[in-house]
Amino acid sequence: MAAAALTREGGEDAFRRLFRFYRQRDASDLRGVVDFSVPGGQVFRSQLSISSVSDQDACRAGLQPVSQWKAYGLNGYPGFIFIPNPFLPGCQRHWVKQCLKLYPQKPNVCNLDLHMAPEKTIDLWGQSKEQLKRKGSSKREPRSLLEKLRWVTLGYHYNWDTKKYSANHHTPFPSDLAFLSEQVATACGFRGFQAQAGILNYYHFDSSLGIHVDESELDHSRPLLSFSFGQSSIFLLGGLKREEAPTAMFMHSGDIMVMSGFSRLLHHAVPRVLPNPEGTALPLCLDQALSSDLPVGSVIEHSSDEDWQVCAKYLQSSRINMTIRQVLAEGQKFPEESGTNGKGQAPSEDSHHQENSRAKRHKPNTD
């Protein structure tokens, strides 16, 4: 009931009050958190563009036929679409492996680049896999490099200092992730979506994502796509101003959120990561094996038992989120900026992505 009372309160920084409430480790009142597995109240069914994505293309992306997806909206949040886990059995494993093994590789950029020599961050997977496989439950064990990963940027690399993208800080966007994003966007009515930038966030049980708005993309007419894997979290979706109290909702492994239209520029945050509600070390959907018969042209790859063992160990206390954006409208170019070059584009630590500290409740990552 405390959360409900805070939600009704408006005024200065109502969002911050709810963020702090759900950030508390002993917060026990989660009854006000929207659970899309039990729709009702402000939740309603959303229509998808079923015929726009062929069953074959959906399967090639590791997704069920769109006709089998469930999609929901929230009253008061036009343009917001929530799709509970539409992935085919075993296909989430591919995206987890890509986020841990492939996408952190150069030329992509990650937070560790700020503190380590380039040669030290070339193969985070290779330097971490044996340590992760041996890892027990003790919090005193040193973290592997993969566990110190906080973010990775893809395509047009977001500059955390200037909060901008630029033409001269770009690397090829992963083709498999671009294909997945295109199918999801098309199913939600956004034909021609181009995945041009990605920010991957890596969370542990002591992590959070601060209150912010994703407004750096030059084209706001295209949606923001969000994919979650691993442990669960509470996501807060607010208004155009922080004075508006947000709505809290659960995000579980495999869930997809699409923010478009009015909802594209709303304040949002992740105050807390939670153990998955099934009470198992990993969500049951991640225990499912991938079919041995993949369709022709599938972007999904089988993971070796050894690779999945490393991924599973990581996910026992972690969550991975991929947010995909189209930065430029078709034919649009970046405005020329005087005095800019490839140098000075290295991102600083993202002050949004935080971890608990014994000394301070909210502390920017310094790993």
Coordinates of C-alpha atoms in Angstrom, one line a residue:
M1 CA 0.0 0.0 0.0
A2 CA 3.0 2.3 0.6
A3 CA 3.8 2.1 -3.1
A4 CA 0.2 2.9 -4.1
A5 CA 0.3 6.0 -1.8
L6 CA 3.5 7.2 -3.4
T7 CA 2.1 6.7 -6.9
R8 CA -0.8 8.9 -6.1
E9 CA 1.5 11.7 -4.9
G10 CA 2.5 14.1 -7.6
G11 CA 4.8 17.1 -7.1
E12 CA 8.5 17.6 -7.2
D13 CA 10.3 14.5 -8.4
A14 CA 7.5 12.0 -7.7
F15 CA 9.5 9.7 -9.9
R16 CA 12.5 9.7 -7.6
R17 CA 10.3 8.8 -4.6
L18 CA 9.1 5.7 -6.4
F19 CA 12.6 4.8 -7.6
R20 CA 13.9 4.9 -4.0
F21 CA 11.0 2.9 -2.8
Y22 CA 11.6 0.0 -5.2
R23 CA 15.3 0.3 -4.9
Q24 CA 15.2 -0.6 -1.2
R25 CA 16.5 -4.2 -0.8
D26 CA 13.8 -4.9 1.8
A27 CA 10.9 -3.5 -0.2
S28 CA 8.1 -6.1 0.3
D29 CA 5.2 -4.3 -1.2
L30 CA 5.2 -5.3 -4.9
R31 CA 1.4 -5.6 -5.2
G32 CA 1.3 -2.4 -7.2
V33 CA 3.7 -3.7 -9.9
V34 CA 2.0 -4.5 -13.2
D35 CA 2.5 -8.2 -14.1
F36 CA 1.7 -8.7 -17.8
S37 CA 1.4 -12.5 -17.2
V38 CA -1.8 -11.6 -15.2
P39 CA -3.3 -8.7 -17.3
G40 CA -6.0 -6.5 -15.9
G41 CA -6.6 -3.1 -14.5
Q42 CA -4.9 -0.5 -16.7
V43 CA -3.6 -3.3 -19.1
F44 CA -5.3 -4.0 -22.4
R45 CA -4.6 -6.2 -25.4
S46 CA -2.7 -4.5 -28.3
Q47 CA -3.1 -5.4 -31.9
L48 CA -0.1 -6.5 -33.9
S49 CA 0.4 -6.4 -37.7
I50 CA 0.3 -10.2 -38.0
S51 CA 0.4 -10.5 -41.8
S52 CA 3.4 -8.2 -42.1
V53 CA 5.9 -10.8 -40.8
S54 CA 6.0 -14.2 -42.4
D55 CA 6.1 -17.2 -40.1
Q56 CA 9.4 -18.2 -41.8
D57 CA 11.0 -14.8 -41.1
A58 CA 9.8 -14.9 -37.5
C59 CA 11.3 -18.4 -37.1
R60 CA 14.6 -17.3 -38.7
A61 CA 14.8 -14.6 -35.9
G62 CA 14.1 -17.2 -33.2
L63 CA 10.5 -16.0 -32.7
Q64 CA 7.1 -17.7 -32.6
P65 CA 4.7 -16.8 -35.4
V66 CA 3.4 -13.3 -34.7
S67 CA -0.1 -14.8 -34.6
Q68 CA 0.9 -16.6 -31.4
W69 CA 2.3 -13.5 -29.6
K70 CA 0.4 -11.7 -26.9
A71 CA 0.8 -7.9 -26.9
Y72 CA -0.4 -5.4 -24.3
G73 CA -0.7 -1.7 -23.8
L74 CA -1.1 0.5 -20.8
N75 CA -3.9 3.1 -20.3
G76 CA -2.2 6.5 -20.3
Y77 CA 0.8 5.4 -22.3
P78 CA -0.1 5.6 -26.0
G79 CA 2.6 3.9 -28.2
F80 CA 3.8 1.6 -25.4
I81 CA 3.7 -2.1 -26.3
F82 CA 4.7 -5.0 -24.0
I83 CA 5.2 -8.5 -25.6
P84 CA 5.7 -11.3 -23.0
N85 CA 8.4 -13.7 -24.2
P86 CA 7.6 -14.5 -27.9
F87 CA 10.9 -16.5 -28.4
L88 CA 10.9 -20.0 -29.6
P89 CA 12.3 -22.6 -27.1
G90 CA 16.0 -22.4 -26.8
C91 CA 16.4 -19.2 -28.9
Q92 CA 17.0 -16.8 -26.0
R93 CA 20.3 -18.7 -25.4
H94 CA 21.6 -17.4 -28.7
W95 CA 21.1 -13.7 -27.8
V96 CA 22.6 -14.3 -24.3
K97 CA 25.7 -15.8 -25.8
Q98 CA 26.0 -13.0 -28.4
C99 CA 25.8 -10.4 -25.6
L100 CA 28.5 -12.1 -23.5
K101 CA 30.8 -13.7 -26.1
L102 CA 30.5 -11.8 -29.4
Y103 CA 29.1 -8.3 -29.0
P104 CA 31.7 -7.1 -26.4
Q105 CA 34.4 -7.8 -28.9
K106 CA 36.2 -5.0 -30.7
P107 CA 35.5 -2.8 -32.6
N108 CA 32.5 -2.4 -30.3
V109 CA 32.9 -0.2 -27.2
C110 CA 32.4 -1.1 -23.6
N111 CA 32.9 0.5 -20.2
L112 CA 36.1 -1.5 -19.5
D113 CA 37.8 0.4 -22.3
L114 CA 37.9 3.5 -20.0
H115 CA 40.1 1.7 -17.4
M116 CA 42.1 -0.9 -19.3
A117 CA 44.7 -1.0 -22.1
P118 CA 43.1 -2.0 -25.4
E119 CA 44.9 -5.4 -25.5
K120 CA 43.3 -6.2 -22.1
T121 CA 39.7 -5.9 -23.4
I122 CA 40.1 -7.8 -26.7
D123 CA 38.7 -11.2 -25.4
L124 CA 36.6 -10.7 -22.3
W125 CA 35.0 -14.1 -22.8
G126 CA 38.2 -16.0 -23.1
Q127 CA 39.6 -14.3 -20.0
S128 CA 36.5 -14.9 -17.9
K129 CA 35.0 -18.3 -18.9
E130 CA 37.1 -20.6 -16.6
Q131 CA 36.7 -18.2 -13.6
L132 CA 32.9 -18.1 -14.2
K133 CA 32.5 -21.9 -14.5
R134 CA 34.3 -22.3 -11.2
K135 CA 32.4 -19.5 -9.5
G136 CA 30.5 -20.4 -6.2
S137 CA 28.1 -18.4 -4.2
S138 CA 30.5 -16.5 -2.2
K139 CA 30.3 -12.7 -2.7
R140 CA 34.0 -12.4 -1.7
E141 CA 35.2 -14.1 -4.9
P142 CA 36.8 -11.6 -7.3
R143 CA 34.6 -10.7 -10.2
S144 CA 35.7 -11.8 -13.7
L145 CA 36.0 -9.2 -16.5
L146 CA 32.6 -10.2 -17.9
E147 CA 31.0 -9.6 -14.5
K148 CA 32.6 -6.1 -14.5
L149 CA 31.0 -5.4 -17.9
R150 CA 28.3 -2.7 -17.5
W151 CA 27.5 -1.6 -21.0
V152 CA 28.5 -2.2 -24.7
T153 CA 27.6 0.0 -27.6
L154 CA 26.9 -1.1 -31.1
G155 CA 26.6 0.7 -34.5
Y156 CA 26.6 4.4 -33.8
H157 CA 28.3 4.5 -30.5
Y158 CA 26.6 6.7 -27.9
N159 CA 28.9 9.3 -26.3
W160 CA 28.0 9.4 -22.6
D161 CA 29.7 12.8 -22.2
T162 CA 28.0 14.7 -25.0
K163 CA 24.9 12.5 -25.0
K164 CA 25.1 12.4 -28.8
Y165 CA 25.8 10.1 -31.7
S166 CA 28.1 11.1 -34.5
A167 CA 29.0 9.9 -38.0
N168 CA 32.7 9.4 -37.2
H169 CA 32.1 7.0 -34.3
H170 CA 30.4 4.1 -36.0
T171 CA 31.1 0.4 -36.5
P172 CA 29.0 -2.2 -38.3
F173 CA 25.8 -3.2 -36.6
P174 CA 25.4 -7.0 -36.0
S175 CA 23.4 -8.5 -38.8
D176 CA 21.6 -11.0 -36.6
L177 CA 20.4 -8.4 -34.1
A178 CA 19.4 -6.1 -36.9
F179 CA 17.2 -8.9 -38.4
L180 CA 15.6 -9.7 -35.0
S181 CA 14.8 -6.0 -34.5
E182 CA 13.4 -5.5 -37.9
Q183 CA 10.9 -8.4 -37.4
V184 CA 9.7 -7.1 -34.0
A185 CA 9.4 -3.5 -35.3
T186 CA 7.5 -4.6 -38.4
A187 CA 5.1 -6.8 -36.3
C188 CA 4.4 -3.6 -34.2
G189 CA 3.5 -1.6 -37.3
F190 CA 6.9 0.0 -38.1
R191 CA 7.9 -1.2 -41.5
G192 CA 11.4 -0.2 -42.7
F193 CA 12.9 0.0 -39.2
Q194 CA 16.7 0.2 -39.4
A195 CA 18.7 -1.0 -36.3
Q196 CA 21.5 1.6 -36.3
A197 CA 22.5 1.8 -32.6
G198 CA 22.4 -0.6 -29.7
I199 CA 23.1 -0.1 -26.0
L200 CA 23.5 -3.4 -24.1
N201 CA 23.2 -3.1 -20.3
Y202 CA 24.5 -5.7 -17.9
Y203 CA 22.9 -5.8 -14.5
H204 CA 23.5 -7.7 -11.3
F205 CA 21.3 -8.0 -8.2
D206 CA 22.9 -4.8 -6.8
S207 CA 22.5 -2.8 -10.1
S208 CA 20.1 -0.2 -11.2
L209 CA 19.5 2.2 -14.1
G210 CA 18.8 5.8 -13.2
I211 CA 15.9 8.0 -14.4
H212 CA 16.5 9.2 -17.9
V213 CA 14.9 9.9 -21.3
D214 CA 16.2 8.4 -24.6
E215 CA 16.2 11.5 -26.8
S216 CA 19.6 11.5 -28.4
E217 CA 18.4 9.8 -31.6
L218 CA 17.8 12.4 -34.4
D219 CA 14.6 10.5 -35.6
H220 CA 12.1 10.1 -32.8
S221 CA 9.4 8.8 -35.1
R222 CA 10.9 5.3 -35.0
P223 CA 10.4 3.1 -31.9
L224 CA 12.8 2.1 -29.2
L225 CA 13.0 -1.7 -28.8
S226 CA 14.0 -3.3 -25.5
F227 CA 14.9 -7.0 -25.0
S228 CA 15.5 -8.6 -21.6
F229 CA 17.2 -11.9 -20.7
G230 CA 18.0 -13.6 -17.4
Q231 CA 16.8 -12.5 -14.0
S232 CA 13.8 -10.2 -13.7
S233 CA 13.5 -6.5 -12.9
I234 CA 11.2 -3.7 -12.0
F235 CA 10.8 -1.2 -14.8
L236 CA 9.4 2.3 -14.1
L237 CA 7.7 4.2 -16.9
G238 CA 6.8 7.8 -16.1
G239 CA 5.8 10.9 -17.9
L240 CA 7.3 13.8 -19.9
K241 CA 8.3 15.4 -16.5
R242 CA 9.7 13.9 -13.4
E243 CA 6.9 15.4 -11.4
E244 CA 4.6 12.7 -12.8
A245 CA 4.7 9.4 -10.8
P246 CA 5.6 6.4 -12.9
T247 CA 3.9 3.0 -13.4
A248 CA 5.9 0.0 -12.1
M249 CA 6.0 -3.2 -14.1
F250 CA 7.8 -6.5 -14.1
M251 CA 10.2 -7.5 -16.9
H252 CA 11.0 -11.2 -17.2
S253 CA 13.4 -13.1 -19.4
G254 CA 12.4 -12.9 -23.0
D255 CA 10.1 -10.0 -22.6
I256 CA 10.1 -7.2 -25.2
M257 CA 9.1 -3.6 -24.8
V258 CA 8.4 -1.2 -27.7
M259 CA 8.3 2.5 -26.9
S260 CA 6.9 4.7 -29.8
G261 CA 4.9 7.8 -30.3
F262 CA 4.0 9.6 -27.1
S263 CA 5.8 6.9 -25.0
R264 CA 9.0 7.3 -27.0
L265 CA 10.3 10.3 -24.9
L266 CA 9.0 9.4 -21.5
H267 CA 11.2 9.2 -18.4
H268 CA 12.0 5.6 -17.3
A269 CA 14.3 3.7 -15.1
V270 CA 15.2 0.3 -13.6
P271 CA 15.4 0.6 -9.8
R272 CA 15.9 -3.0 -9.0
V273 CA 16.8 -6.5 -10.3
L274 CA 14.9 -9.4 -8.8
P275 CA 15.3 -13.2 -8.7
N276 CA 13.0 -14.7 -11.3
P277 CA 9.6 -15.4 -9.8
E278 CA 9.8 -19.2 -10.5
G279 CA 12.3 -19.5 -7.7
T280 CA 14.8 -21.4 -9.8
A281 CA 18.4 -20.5 -10.4
L282 CA 17.4 -19.6 -14.0
P283 CA 14.0 -18.9 -15.5
L284 CA 12.5 -22.1 -16.9
C285 CA 12.4 -20.6 -20.4
L286 CA 16.2 -20.6 -20.4
D287 CA 16.3 -24.3 -19.6
Q288 CA 14.6 -25.2 -22.9
A289 CA 16.8 -26.8 -25.6
L290 CA 17.1 -25.4 -29.1
S291 CA 15.6 -27.4 -31.9
S292 CA 18.2 -29.2 -34.0
D293 CA 16.2 -28.4 -37.1
L294 CA 16.8 -24.7 -37.7
P295 CA 15.2 -23.1 -40.8
V296 CA 17.3 -22.1 -43.8
G297 CA 18.7 -18.6 -43.3
S298 CA 18.2 -18.7 -39.5
V299 CA 20.3 -16.1 -37.6
I300 CA 20.1 -18.4 -34.6
E301 CA 23.1 -20.5 -33.8
H302 CA 23.4 -23.5 -31.5
S303 CA 25.4 -22.8 -28.4
S304 CA 27.9 -25.5 -27.3
D305 CA 27.3 -27.0 -23.9
E306 CA 30.5 -25.4 -22.6
D307 CA 29.4 -21.9 -23.8
W308 CA 26.0 -22.3 -22.3
Q309 CA 27.5 -23.4 -19.0
V310 CA 29.4 -20.1 -18.8
C311 CA 26.3 -18.1 -19.8
A312 CA 24.1 -19.9 -17.3
K313 CA 26.6 -19.3 -14.5
Y314 CA 26.6 -15.6 -15.4
L315 CA 22.8 -15.3 -15.5
Q316 CA 22.3 -16.9 -12.1
S317 CA 22.8 -13.4 -10.6
S318 CA 22.5 -11.2 -13.6
R319 CA 20.2 -9.7 -16.2
I320 CA 21.0 -8.5 -19.8
N321 CA 19.1 -5.8 -21.6
M322 CA 19.4 -4.9 -25.3
T323 CA 17.9 -1.5 -26.4
I324 CA 17.9 -1.0 -30.2
R325 CA 17.4 2.4 -31.9
Q326 CA 17.1 3.9 -35.3
V327 CA 19.2 7.1 -35.0
L328 CA 18.6 8.7 -38.4
A329 CA 15.5 8.9 -40.7
E330 CA 16.1 7.6 -44.2
G331 CA 18.3 10.0 -46.1
Q332 CA 19.0 12.1 -42.9
K333 CA 22.6 13.0 -42.0
F334 CA 24.2 14.2 -38.8
P335 CA 24.7 17.9 -38.5
E336 CA 28.3 19.0 -39.0
E337 CA 30.0 19.8 -35.7
S338 CA 33.0 22.1 -35.6
G339 CA 36.2 20.8 -34.1
T340 CA 35.1 17.2 -33.8
N341 CA 37.1 14.2 -34.8
G342 CA 37.4 10.5 -34.0
K343 CA 39.3 11.4 -30.9
G344 CA 37.5 12.5 -27.8
Q345 CA 34.6 10.2 -28.6
A346 CA 35.3 7.6 -26.0
P347 CA 32.4 7.4 -23.6
S348 CA 32.7 8.1 -19.9
E349 CA 31.1 6.0 -17.2
D350 CA 27.3 6.1 -17.6
S351 CA 26.1 7.8 -14.4
H352 CA 22.6 6.3 -15.1
H353 CA 23.9 2.7 -14.6
Q354 CA 24.6 2.3 -10.9
E355 CA 25.5 -0.2 -8.2
N356 CA 25.0 -0.4 -4.5
S357 CA 27.9 0.6 -2.3
R358 CA 28.2 0.2 1.5
A359 CA 29.3 3.8 1.7
K360 CA 26.7 5.3 -0.7
R361 CA 23.3 4.0 -1.8
H362 CA 23.9 5.0 -5.4
K363 CA 27.3 5.0 -6.8
P364 CA 28.4 5.2 -10.5
N365 CA 30.2 2.2 -11.7
T366 CA 33.9 2.4 -11.5
D367 CA 34.8 -1.2 -12.5

